Amino acid sequence: MTLPSRCGTLHGVGVGPGDPGLLTVKALDVIRRVPVIAYPAPPQGDSMARGIVAGYLPGGQIEIPLRMAFTSDRVSANAAYDAGAAAIAWHLVEGRDVAVLCEGDPFFFGSFMYLFARLSQQYPVEVVPGVTSVSACSAALRVPLAALDDRVAVIPATSDEAGMEALLVSCDAAAILKAGHHLPKIVRLLDRLGLADRASYIEYAGMASQRIRPLAEAAREGGPYFSMVLVHKRGDKP
Amino acid sequence: MTLPSRCGTLHGVGVGPGDPGLLTVKALDVIRRVPVIAYPAPPQGDSMARGIVAGYLPGGQIEIPLRMAFTSDRVSANAAYDAGAAAIAWHLVEGRDVAVLCEGDPFFFGSFMYLFARLSQQYPVEVVPGVTSVSACSAALRVPLAALDDRVAVIPATSDEAGMEALLVSCDAAAILKAGHHLPKIVRLLDRLGLADRASYIEYAGMASQRIRPLAEAAREGGPYFSMVLVHKRGDKP
C-alpha cells in the first residue's frame, strides 16, 4: 500500500439549527461528496446533527460518531476529543476528506473548535458557516433582533447573574441561550432591570416540537435546554 | 377580473453573506418558486442581494428593486420603505407571493424589518433565517467566535466609544461590524483595554475580494464598509 500524494481535507460543516431546509447549498455539497462523516452524539442513541442531514446522505459513507456525555467534565471531554481527532486524522492521512457535522454554525458555541484546535496545524481545514439558533429563534418568534446601530449581546444562561446583568445593561438587544434551566434567574434579572415586558421566549425553535409561550409561564413550569429568551430594550423601533 | 380567494405570502429570505453557496435549501426553494422578488438596491446600479442569488433565478419573475441611498436619513428611508411596502402589498393582494431578498439574515441588521413592520399585521409573513456575516468572518478568519459559557457582543462600529467599551469589558468575545471607517477609534480602544493582540481583521469576508490583514495596517490605510474585527479575550481556550 502506498500513501496518497495528498492528505484529505477536514470540513467543519454547519448544518443549521434543526430544520433540514436550513442547510446551505455548500454544506449539502460537502456532506454528499465526502467519504467520511463525523458528528457529536450522546453516549447512547442518535446524533442530533446527523438527524438534521439524514435525508440528504447518499449512503455508504464511513461514519464516526463522537460520543460524549452531555455533562462531561473538561478532562473527559478532552479525552473524547483526543480520541475523535485521532480517528479523523487516520482518514485524513489516508487521503479521505472528512466532514464534521456541526449543529448551527461550527464556530458559534459548537464542539468543532475542539477538533479544529487539534487538527488544523497538520491538515487542510475548510469551515462552512451555518445558520445559528439565534437567527432561527428570531425568525420563529417573528422578532427582529437588531437594526442600525443596535448593540447585541449573546449570553449563555449559565452566566453568573452579575455578568449577565452587565451585558444586559450595556446592550440594546440580547439573546439568552439555553435558557430553560435558568429561567428563574433570568426572569428575576429582567424584572429588576424593567425588561420583563421586552422579552420573548421560545423552545425548540424551528423543530417539530417548537413552542412559543409566555416567559413567566415557562419560568413557573420550567423549560428545556433548547430554549432562548430574546430581549429588545428599545421596543419596536421601525 | 375577480380577486383571488387568498392573498399572497411575504417571505423575508436571508441570502447569506455573499457566497451563493451559503444560501439555504429553503431560501433557494422560495426564491425559485415565487412570482415576485424584491430587494434593496442603490439609487443606481446593481443590488448586492440580487447579485448573490442571480445564478439561481429562473427568469421571468417580476422584480421590485427597493432603491435607497446608502446615507439616507430616517425620513427619506421611511418614505422609501412606505413606497416599497405599497408596491409589495399590491402583489400580495393580487394573490402573488413575494420574496424579499435580504443579505445575511433578515432580522439581523437587515432592512427587512422595516417592511415587516409595515406589512406583517395585514399579510401572512414567513421568515427564512440566513447565515450572518459574523459567521462568515469567523469561518474565513479561521477564528472560533464562542464556546461554552462565552458571552458574545456584536457591536456596530458606529457605536460611541463609551458604549463599545462597556460591552468589550463585559463580554468574552466580540464582533465589531462595519469597522472600516472607524478603525482608529477601535484600535485606540483595544489598545487601552489591552486587547489589540486578541483582535483579527477581515474585509469582504467570503466574497471574491476577501482580504485578511493586520488590524494595525488596516487602521493606518483605512478599510471598507464590509469589514469586521473579531476580538477573543480569553485566547485559544481549547
PDB file of N, CA and C in Angstrom, chain B residues 13 40 45 61 91 116 139 223 231 236:
ATOM      1  N   VAL B  13     -36.350  36.518   3.058  1.00  0.00           N
ATOM      2  CA  VAL B  13     -35.426  35.416   2.764  1.00  0.00           C
ATOM      3  C   VAL B  13     -33.975  35.848   2.975  1.00  0.00           C
ATOM      4  N   PRO B  40     -33.241  45.248  -1.731  1.00  0.00           N
ATOM      5  CA  PRO B  40     -32.642  46.574  -1.589  1.00  0.00           C
ATOM      6  C   PRO B  40     -31.630  46.805  -2.706  1.00  0.00           C
ATOM      7  N   GLY B  45     -27.562  51.324 -10.249  1.00  0.00           N
ATOM      8  CA  GLY B  45     -26.672  50.175 -10.219  1.00  0.00           C
ATOM      9  C   GLY B  45     -27.284  48.948  -9.592  1.00  0.00           C
ATOM     10  N   GLN B  61     -39.450  36.455 -13.510  1.00  0.00           N
ATOM     11  CA  GLN B  61     -40.116  36.951 -12.307  1.00  0.00           C
ATOM     12  C   GLN B  61     -40.298  38.466 -12.377  1.00  0.00           C
ATOM     13  N   HIS B  91     -49.008  43.299  -4.929  1.00  0.00           N
ATOM     14  CA  HIS B  91     -48.878  41.913  -5.391  1.00  0.00           C
ATOM     15  C   HIS B  91     -49.488  40.924  -4.398  1.00  0.00           C
ATOM     16  N   PHE B 116     -41.318  44.359   7.253  1.00  0.00           N
ATOM     17  CA  PHE B 116     -42.058  43.505   8.189  1.00  0.00           C
ATOM     18  C   PHE B 116     -42.973  44.356   9.068  1.00  0.00           C
ATOM     19  N   ALA B 139     -15.527  32.073  10.057  1.00  0.00           N
ATOM     20  CA  ALA B 139     -15.062  30.944   9.239  1.00  0.00           C
ATOM     21  C   ALA B 139     -13.868  31.341   8.384  1.00  0.00           C
ATOM     22  N   GLY B 223     -10.115  51.092   5.829  1.00  0.00           N
ATOM     23  CA  GLY B 223     -10.773  49.871   5.359  1.00  0.00           C
ATOM     24  C   GLY B 223     -12.165  50.191   4.851  1.00  0.00           C
ATOM     25  N   VAL B 231     -12.726  39.897  18.256  1.00  0.00           N
ATOM     26  CA  VAL B 231     -11.902  40.003  19.457  1.00  0.00           C
ATOM     27  C   VAL B 231     -12.162  38.810  20.362  1.00  0.00           C
ATOM     28  N   ASP B 236      -6.989  31.271  22.963  1.00  0.00           N
ATOM     29  CA  ASP B 236      -7.297  29.979  22.372  1.00  0.00           C
ATOM     30  C   ASP B 236      -7.583  28.983  23.476  1.00  0.00           C
TER      31      ASP B 236
END
